[in-house]
PDB file of C-alpha atoms in Angstrom:
ATOM      1  CA  MET A   1     118.665 109.285  93.291  1.00  0.00           C
ATOM      2  CA  LYS A   2     118.990 109.204  96.976  1.00  0.00           C
ATOM      3  CA  LYS A   3     121.688 107.217  98.664  1.00  0.00           C
ATOM      4  CA  ASP A   4     120.889 103.862 100.066  1.00  0.00           C
ATOM      5  CA  THR A   5     122.247 103.813 103.905  1.00  0.00           C
ATOM      6  CA  TRP A   6     119.594 101.147 105.065  1.00  0.00           C
ATOM      7  CA  THR A   7     121.739  98.670 107.105  1.00  0.00           C
ATOM      8  CA  PRO A   8     120.388  95.114 107.697  1.00  0.00           C
ATOM      9  CA  GLU A   9     119.960  95.886 111.222  1.00  0.00           C
ATOM     10  CA  GLN A  10     117.783  99.157 110.646  1.00  0.00           C
ATOM     11  CA  LEU A  11     115.642  96.795 108.074  1.00  0.00           C
ATOM     12  CA  THR A  12     115.238  94.276 110.854  1.00  0.00           C
ATOM     13  CA  ALA A  13     114.228  96.786 113.352  1.00  0.00           C
ATOM     14  CA  LEU A  14     111.748  98.307 110.722  1.00  0.00           C
ATOM     15  CA  GLN A  15     109.958  94.810 110.029  1.00  0.00           C
ATOM     16  CA  LYS A  16     109.758  94.420 113.881  1.00  0.00           C
ATOM     17  CA  ARG A  17     107.904  97.788 113.778  1.00  0.00           C
ATOM     18  CA  ILE A  18     105.382  96.897 110.937  1.00  0.00           C
ATOM     19  CA  ASP A  19     104.625  93.436 112.454  1.00  0.00           C
ATOM     20  CA  GLU A  20     103.799  95.311 115.873  1.00  0.00           C
ATOM     21  CA  THR A  21     101.822  97.899 114.112  1.00  0.00           C
ATOM     22  CA  PRO A  22      97.899  97.019 113.581  1.00  0.00           C
ATOM     23  CA  LEU A  23      97.665  98.818 110.233  1.00  0.00           C
ATOM     24  CA  VAL A  24     100.493  99.322 108.187  1.00  0.00           C
ATOM     25  CA  CYS A  25     100.097 101.207 104.987  1.00  0.00           C
ATOM     26  CA  GLY A  26     102.544 100.583 101.814  1.00  0.00           C
ATOM     27  CA  VAL A  27     102.880 103.427  99.229  1.00  0.00           C
ATOM     28  CA  ASP A  28     104.358 103.355  95.781  1.00  0.00           C
ATOM     29  CA  GLU A  29     103.908 104.916  92.276  1.00  0.00           C
ATOM     30  CA  VAL A  30     104.581 103.933  88.805  1.00  0.00           C
ATOM     31  CA  GLY A  31     105.006 106.256  85.771  1.00  0.00           C
ATOM     32  CA  ARG A  32     107.498 109.106  86.565  1.00  0.00           C
ATOM     33  CA  GLY A  33     109.472 108.319  83.381  1.00  0.00           C
ATOM     34  CA  PRO A  34     107.085 107.981  80.504  1.00  0.00           C
ATOM     35  CA  LEU A  35     106.452 110.695  77.732  1.00  0.00           C
ATOM     36  CA  ALA A  36     102.595 110.091  78.133  1.00  0.00           C
ATOM     37  CA  GLY A  37      99.860 109.128  80.372  1.00  0.00           C
ATOM     38  CA  PRO A  38      99.420 109.951  84.174  1.00  0.00           C
ATOM     39  CA  VAL A  39     101.593 109.077  87.279  1.00  0.00           C
ATOM     40  CA  VAL A  40      99.857 106.495  89.623  1.00  0.00           C
ATOM     41  CA  ALA A  41     100.157 105.839  93.319  1.00  0.00           C
ATOM     42  CA  CYS A  42      98.715 103.050  95.145  1.00  0.00           C
ATOM     43  CA  ALA A  43      98.384 102.936  98.856  1.00  0.00           C
ATOM     44  CA  ILE A  44      97.303  99.403 100.659  1.00  0.00           C
ATOM     45  CA  ILE A  45      96.903  97.776 103.803  1.00  0.00           C
ATOM     46  CA  MET A  46      98.124  94.234 104.054  1.00  0.00           C
ATOM     47  CA  PRO A  47      96.955  91.614 106.782  1.00  0.00           C
ATOM     48  CA  HIS A  48      99.582  90.605 108.938  1.00  0.00           C
ATOM     49  CA  GLY A  49     100.700  86.666 108.792  1.00  0.00           C
ATOM     50  CA  GLU A  50     100.842  84.958 105.623  1.00  0.00           C
ATOM     51  CA  ARG A  51     102.132  86.543 102.693  1.00  0.00           C
ATOM     52  CA  ILE A  52     101.147  85.995  98.925  1.00  0.00           C
ATOM     53  CA  ALA A  53     103.907  84.133  97.318  1.00  0.00           C
ATOM     54  CA  GLY A  54     105.746  85.838  94.296  1.00  0.00           C
ATOM     55  CA  VAL A  55     105.045  89.473  95.556  1.00  0.00           C
ATOM     56  CA  ARG A  56     107.943  91.658  95.066  1.00  0.00           C
ATOM     57  CA  ASP A  57     108.738  94.752  93.211  1.00  0.00           C
ATOM     58  CA  SER A  58     106.446  95.179  90.149  1.00  0.00           C
ATOM     59  CA  LYS A  59     109.477  96.089  87.564  1.00  0.00           C
ATOM     60  CA  LYS A  60     110.943  92.676  88.489  1.00  0.00           C
ATOM     61  CA  LEU A  61     107.815  90.766  87.368  1.00  0.00           C
ATOM     62  CA  SER A  62     106.239  89.833  83.874  1.00  0.00           C
ATOM     63  CA  GLU A  63     103.116  91.357  83.034  1.00  0.00           C
ATOM     64  CA  ARG A  64     101.183  88.113  83.499  1.00  0.00           C
ATOM     65  CA  LYS A  65     102.652  87.506  86.810  1.00  0.00           C
ATOM     66  CA  ARG A  66     101.489  91.050  88.031  1.00  0.00           C
ATOM     67  CA  GLU A  67      98.015  90.778  86.520  1.00  0.00           C
ATOM     68  CA  ARG A  68      97.663  87.642  88.602  1.00  0.00           C
ATOM     69  CA  LEU A  69      99.441  88.851  91.565  1.00  0.00           C
ATOM     70  CA  TYR A  70      96.912  92.118  91.446  1.00  0.00           C
ATOM     71  CA  ASP A  71      93.561  90.173  92.133  1.00  0.00           C
ATOM     72  CA  GLU A  72      95.198  87.942  94.841  1.00  0.00           C
ATOM     73  CA  ILE A  73      96.600  91.387  96.299  1.00  0.00           C
ATOM     74  CA  LEU A  74      93.164  92.838  96.255  1.00  0.00           C
ATOM     75  CA  GLU A  75      91.115  90.053  97.545  1.00  0.00           C
ATOM     76  CA  ALA A  76      93.354  89.747 100.690  1.00  0.00           C
ATOM     77  CA  ALA A  77      93.706  93.638 101.273  1.00  0.00           C
ATOM     78  CA  ILE A  78      92.342  95.134 104.263  1.00  0.00           C
ATOM     79  CA  ALA A  79      92.103  98.582 102.622  1.00  0.00           C
ATOM     80  CA  TRP A  80      93.496 100.473  99.451  1.00  0.00           C
ATOM     81  CA  GLY A  81      93.351 103.713  97.539  1.00  0.00           C
ATOM     82  CA  ILE A  82      94.606 104.982  94.215  1.00  0.00           C
ATOM     83  CA  GLY A  83      95.768 108.148  93.101  1.00  0.00           C
ATOM     84  CA  GLN A  84      96.988 110.035  90.200  1.00  0.00           C
ATOM     85  CA  CYS A  85      98.074 113.149  88.384  1.00  0.00           C
ATOM     86  CA  ASN A  86      97.372 113.444  84.348  1.00  0.00           C
ATOM     87  CA  ALA A  87      99.891 114.898  81.907  1.00  0.00           C
ATOM     88  CA  GLU A  88      98.567 118.558  82.215  1.00  0.00           C
ATOM     89  CA  THR A  89      99.523 118.349  86.026  1.00  0.00           C
ATOM     90  CA  ILE A  90     102.694 116.987  85.488  1.00  0.00           C
ATOM     91  CA  ASP A  91     103.666 119.626  83.240  1.00  0.00           C
ATOM     92  CA  ARG A  92     102.372 122.441  85.455  1.00  0.00           C
ATOM     93  CA  ILE A  93     103.860 121.376  88.692  1.00  0.00           C
ATOM     94  CA  ASN A  94     106.692 118.925  87.676  1.00  0.00           C
ATOM     95  CA  ILE A  95     106.883 114.972  87.980  1.00  0.00           C
ATOM     96  CA  ARG A  96     108.234 114.852  91.490  1.00  0.00           C
ATOM     97  CA  GLU A  97     105.372 117.008  92.802  1.00  0.00           C
ATOM     98  CA  ALA A  98     102.708 115.168  90.931  1.00  0.00           C
ATOM     99  CA  THR A  99     104.235 112.165  92.312  1.00  0.00           C
ATOM    100  CA  LEU A 100     103.907 113.142  95.903  1.00  0.00           C
ATOM    101  CA  LEU A 101     100.334 114.577  95.160  1.00  0.00           C
ATOM    102  CA  ALA A 102      99.336 111.282  93.564  1.00  0.00           C
ATOM    103  CA  MET A 103     100.772 109.300  96.596  1.00  0.00           C
ATOM    104  CA  ARG A 104      98.676 111.526  99.195  1.00  0.00           C
ATOM    105  CA  GLU A 105      95.448 111.048  97.198  1.00  0.00           C
ATOM    106  CA  ALA A 106      96.073 107.324  97.661  1.00  0.00           C
ATOM    107  CA  VAL A 107      96.557 107.517 101.316  1.00  0.00           C
ATOM    108  CA  LEU A 108      93.465 109.868 101.932  1.00  0.00           C
ATOM    109  CA  THR A 109      91.195 107.571  99.881  1.00  0.00           C
ATOM    110  CA  LEU A 110      92.184 104.371 101.633  1.00  0.00           C
ATOM    111  CA  LYS A 111      88.848 102.473 102.051  1.00  0.00           C
ATOM    112  CA  ASP A 112      87.976  98.885 102.884  1.00  0.00           C
ATOM    113  CA  LYS A 113      85.856  96.389 100.703  1.00  0.00           C
ATOM    114  CA  SER A 114      82.701  97.769 102.125  1.00  0.00           C
ATOM    115  CA  GLY A 115      83.755 101.354 101.077  1.00  0.00           C
ATOM    116  CA  ARG A 116      84.598 102.511 104.713  1.00  0.00           C
ATOM    117  CA  ALA A 117      87.424 104.890 105.048  1.00  0.00           C
ATOM    118  CA  VAL A 118      90.341 103.387 106.978  1.00  0.00           C
ATOM    119  CA  THR A 119      93.324 105.496 108.532  1.00  0.00           C
ATOM    120  CA  PRO A 120      96.361 103.745 108.817  1.00  0.00           C
ATOM    121  CA  ASP A 121      98.619 103.584 111.639  1.00  0.00           C
ATOM    122  CA  LEU A 122     102.118 103.590 110.021  1.00  0.00           C
ATOM    123  CA  VAL A 123     102.891 104.308 106.081  1.00  0.00           C
ATOM    124  CA  ILE A 124     105.948 102.913 104.665  1.00  0.00           C
ATOM    125  CA  VAL A 125     106.615 104.623 101.500  1.00  0.00           C
ATOM    126  CA  ASP A 126     109.048 103.908  98.669  1.00  0.00           C
ATOM    127  CA  ALA A 127     112.159 106.638  98.937  1.00  0.00           C
ATOM    128  CA  GLU A 128     109.599 109.538  99.483  1.00  0.00           C
ATOM    129  CA  THR A 129     108.127 111.513 102.376  1.00  0.00           C
ATOM    130  CA  ILE A 130     104.523 112.666 101.614  1.00  0.00           C
ATOM    131  CA  PRO A 131     102.597 115.461 102.872  1.00  0.00           C
ATOM    132  CA  VAL A 132     100.058 113.825 105.197  1.00  0.00           C
ATOM    133  CA  ASP A 133      99.678 113.884 108.955  1.00  0.00           C
ATOM    134  CA  LEU A 134     100.663 110.571 109.826  1.00  0.00           C
ATOM    135  CA  PRO A 135     103.452 108.435 111.105  1.00  0.00           C
ATOM    136  CA  GLN A 136     105.758 107.309 108.031  1.00  0.00           C
ATOM    137  CA  VAL A 137     109.115 106.050 107.131  1.00  0.00           C
ATOM    138  CA  ALA A 138     110.841 106.568 103.514  1.00  0.00           C
ATOM    139  CA  VAL A 139     112.675 103.435 102.776  1.00  0.00           C
ATOM    140  CA  ILE A 140     115.159 103.013  99.737  1.00  0.00           C
ATOM    141  CA  LYS A 141     114.076 100.237  97.469  1.00  0.00           C
ATOM    142  CA  GLY A 142     110.881 100.063  99.549  1.00  0.00           C
ATOM    143  CA  ASP A 143     109.419  98.216  96.635  1.00  0.00           C
ATOM    144  CA  ASP A 144     111.625  95.280  96.887  1.00  0.00           C
ATOM    145  CA  ARG A 145     111.989  95.296 101.008  1.00  0.00           C
ATOM    146  CA  VAL A 146     108.774  96.048 102.358  1.00  0.00           C
ATOM    147  CA  TYR A 147     106.001  93.335 101.415  1.00  0.00           C
ATOM    148  CA  GLN A 148     103.161  96.080 101.757  1.00  0.00           C
ATOM    149  CA  VAL A 149     104.962  98.482  99.587  1.00  0.00           C
ATOM    150  CA  SER A 150     105.874  95.546  96.791  1.00  0.00           C
ATOM    151  CA  CYS A 151     101.794  94.918  96.903  1.00  0.00           C
ATOM    152  CA  ALA A 152     101.289  98.772  96.350  1.00  0.00           C
ATOM    153  CA  SER A 153     103.791  98.627  93.526  1.00  0.00           C
ATOM    154  CA  ILE A 154     101.955  95.921  91.796  1.00  0.00           C
ATOM    155  CA  VAL A 155      98.840  97.170  92.242  1.00  0.00           C
ATOM    156  CA  ALA A 156      99.843 100.814  90.893  1.00  0.00           C
ATOM    157  CA  LYS A 157     101.457  99.290  87.853  1.00  0.00           C
ATOM    158  CA  VAL A 158      98.518  97.208  86.907  1.00  0.00           C
ATOM    159  CA  THR A 159      96.083 100.107  87.127  1.00  0.00           C
ATOM    160  CA  ARG A 160      98.248 102.416  85.060  1.00  0.00           C
ATOM    161  CA  ASP A 161      99.000  99.842  82.345  1.00  0.00           C
ATOM    162  CA  ARG A 162      95.131  99.005  82.232  1.00  0.00           C
ATOM    163  CA  GLN A 163      94.378 102.960  81.638  1.00  0.00           C
ATOM    164  CA  MET A 164      97.202 103.086  78.835  1.00  0.00           C
ATOM    165  CA  VAL A 165      95.726 100.207  76.854  1.00  0.00           C
ATOM    166  CA  SER A 166      92.150 101.958  77.265  1.00  0.00           C
ATOM    167  CA  TRP A 167      94.159 105.223  75.787  1.00  0.00           C
ATOM    168  CA  ASP A 168      95.542 103.034  73.119  1.00  0.00           C
ATOM    169  CA  ALA A 169      91.903 102.430  71.719  1.00  0.00           C
ATOM    170  CA  LYS A 170      91.385 106.016  71.405  1.00  0.00           C
ATOM    171  CA  TYR A 171      94.637 107.113  69.963  1.00  0.00           C
ATOM    172  CA  PRO A 172      95.863 103.641  68.329  1.00  0.00           C
ATOM    173  CA  GLU A 173      98.752 105.686  66.470  1.00  0.00           C
ATOM    174  CA  TYR A 174     101.158 105.893  69.219  1.00  0.00           C
ATOM    175  CA  GLY A 175     101.067 102.118  70.520  1.00  0.00           C
ATOM    176  CA  PHE A 176     100.376 102.807  73.875  1.00  0.00           C
ATOM    177  CA  ALA A 177      99.304  99.356  74.676  1.00  0.00           C
ATOM    178  CA  ARG A 178     102.787  98.034  73.714  1.00  0.00           C
ATOM    179  CA  HIS A 179     105.134 100.552  75.317  1.00  0.00           C
ATOM    180  CA  LYS A 180     102.467 102.172  78.186  1.00  0.00           C
ATOM    181  CA  GLY A 181     103.860 105.674  77.331  1.00  0.00           C
ATOM    182  CA  TYR A 182     107.714 104.992  77.685  1.00  0.00           C
ATOM    183  CA  GLY A 183     109.878 106.313  75.031  1.00  0.00           C
ATOM    184  CA  THR A 184     110.474 103.590  72.851  1.00  0.00           C
ATOM    185  CA  ALA A 185     111.910 104.065  69.439  1.00  0.00           C
ATOM    186  CA  GLN A 186     108.575 103.292  68.132  1.00  0.00           C
ATOM    187  CA  HIS A 187     107.121 105.911  70.351  1.00  0.00           C
ATOM    188  CA  TYR A 188     109.347 108.699  69.272  1.00  0.00           C
ATOM    189  CA  GLU A 189     108.553 107.725  65.722  1.00  0.00           C
ATOM    190  CA  ALA A 190     104.680 107.978  66.061  1.00  0.00           C
ATOM    191  CA  LEU A 191     105.426 111.599  67.869  1.00  0.00           C
ATOM    192  CA  ARG A 192     107.538 112.513  64.844  1.00  0.00           C
ATOM    193  CA  ALA A 193     104.737 111.217  62.319  1.00  0.00           C
ATOM    194  CA  HIS A 194     101.597 112.453  64.362  1.00  0.00           C
ATOM    195  CA  GLY A 195     102.533 114.940  66.858  1.00  0.00           C
ATOM    196  CA  VAL A 196     101.604 115.211  70.534  1.00  0.00           C
ATOM    197  CA  SER A 197      98.075 113.593  71.871  1.00  0.00           C
ATOM    198  CA  PRO A 198      96.105 115.140  74.890  1.00  0.00           C
ATOM    199  CA  ILE A 199      97.955 112.545  77.307  1.00  0.00           C
ATOM    200  CA  HIS A 200     101.409 113.364  76.156  1.00  0.00           C
ATOM    201  CA  ARG A 201     103.693 115.339  78.675  1.00  0.00           C
ATOM    202  CA  LEU A 202     105.051 118.226  76.954  1.00  0.00           C
ATOM    203  CA  SER A 203     107.765 118.683  79.439  1.00  0.00           C
ATOM    204  CA  PHE A 204     109.234 115.281  78.492  1.00  0.00           C
ATOM    205  CA  ILE A 205     109.638 115.744  75.277  1.00  0.00           C
ATOM    206  CA  HIS A 206     112.347 117.773  73.882  1.00  0.00           C
ATOM    207  CA  GLY A 207     114.344 118.737  70.595  1.00  0.00           C
ATOM    208  CA  GLU A 208     113.050 117.702  67.169  1.00  0.00           C
ATOM    209  CA  ASP A 209     110.291 115.512  68.883  1.00  0.00           C
ATOM    210  CA  GLY A 210     109.368 118.624  70.827  1.00  0.00           C
ATOM    211  CA  LYS A 211     108.849 120.648  67.901  1.00  0.00           C
ATOM    212  CA  HIS A 212     106.682 118.193  66.410  1.00  0.00           C
ATOM    213  CA  ALA A 213     104.858 117.598  69.498  1.00  0.00           C
ATOM    214  CA  LYS A 214     103.638 121.190  69.695  1.00  0.00           C
ATOM    215  CA  ALA A 215     102.450 120.951  66.110  1.00  0.00           C
ATOM    216  CA  PRO A 216      98.814 120.760  65.549  1.00  0.00           C
ATOM    217  CA  HIS A 217      97.826 117.384  63.704  1.00  0.00           C
ATOM    218  CA  SER A 218      94.954 115.344  62.641  1.00  0.00           C
ATOM    219  CA  GLY A 219      95.667 112.183  64.501  1.00  0.00           C
ATOM    220  CA  ALA A 220      94.705 113.075  67.730  1.00  0.00           C
ATOM    221  CA  SER A 221      91.858 115.652  67.782  1.00  0.00           C
ATOM    222  CA  GLY A 222      91.124 117.669  71.006  1.00  0.00           C
ATOM    223  CA  ARG A 223      95.200 118.089  71.424  1.00  0.00           C
ATOM    224  CA  ARG A 224      95.863 119.704  74.990  1.00  0.00           C
ATOM    225  CA  LYS A 225      97.685 123.001  74.577  1.00  0.00           C
ATOM    226  CA  GLY A 226     100.687 123.625  76.227  1.00  0.00           C
TER     227      GLY A 226
END
């Protein structure tokens, strides 16, 4: 984990820069830690001025609150984009590189409500520097310190959670709708019972669970090969 060296003075200066910059894009991702599913990033440009009440780091909000804020954020947003990398790509290039790739895709696909591409004047990223030729600032704990990044965190989280619910309908034996692919006791039990599904990250599953994950099984036909 990167060391947090941001001082109150630096954060105040950053906020002043944000307030004085026309199009500020916040970027965040969700899904680095799960055993299954994609890593999803959101890039979003919010208008200056009045903020949506209750917006903060998505991890500190209930699912019900995130769902409500998701609609409010996208209604107010000037532009937004979504990027993601699936389990196969994560296994191939590692989770950090996949995260940066998803963040880059999100920034490069920023569009307004009419579908027109939008280029931000400044990109604020939660703790990372992404490979785009734009002015950017990496902020440790940006998802709880910078409004635009908090908005991106919520949209990314709801987007990914909805995807995992849809995967649950296809592979109900794993309980994706409940744990969203994270390594809960129930999830590990399902892996031991059924092996791996096409959306599992083989590089994240080790030991006895990994042995079962690599074995064919009938519960998830069309298994991705390692």
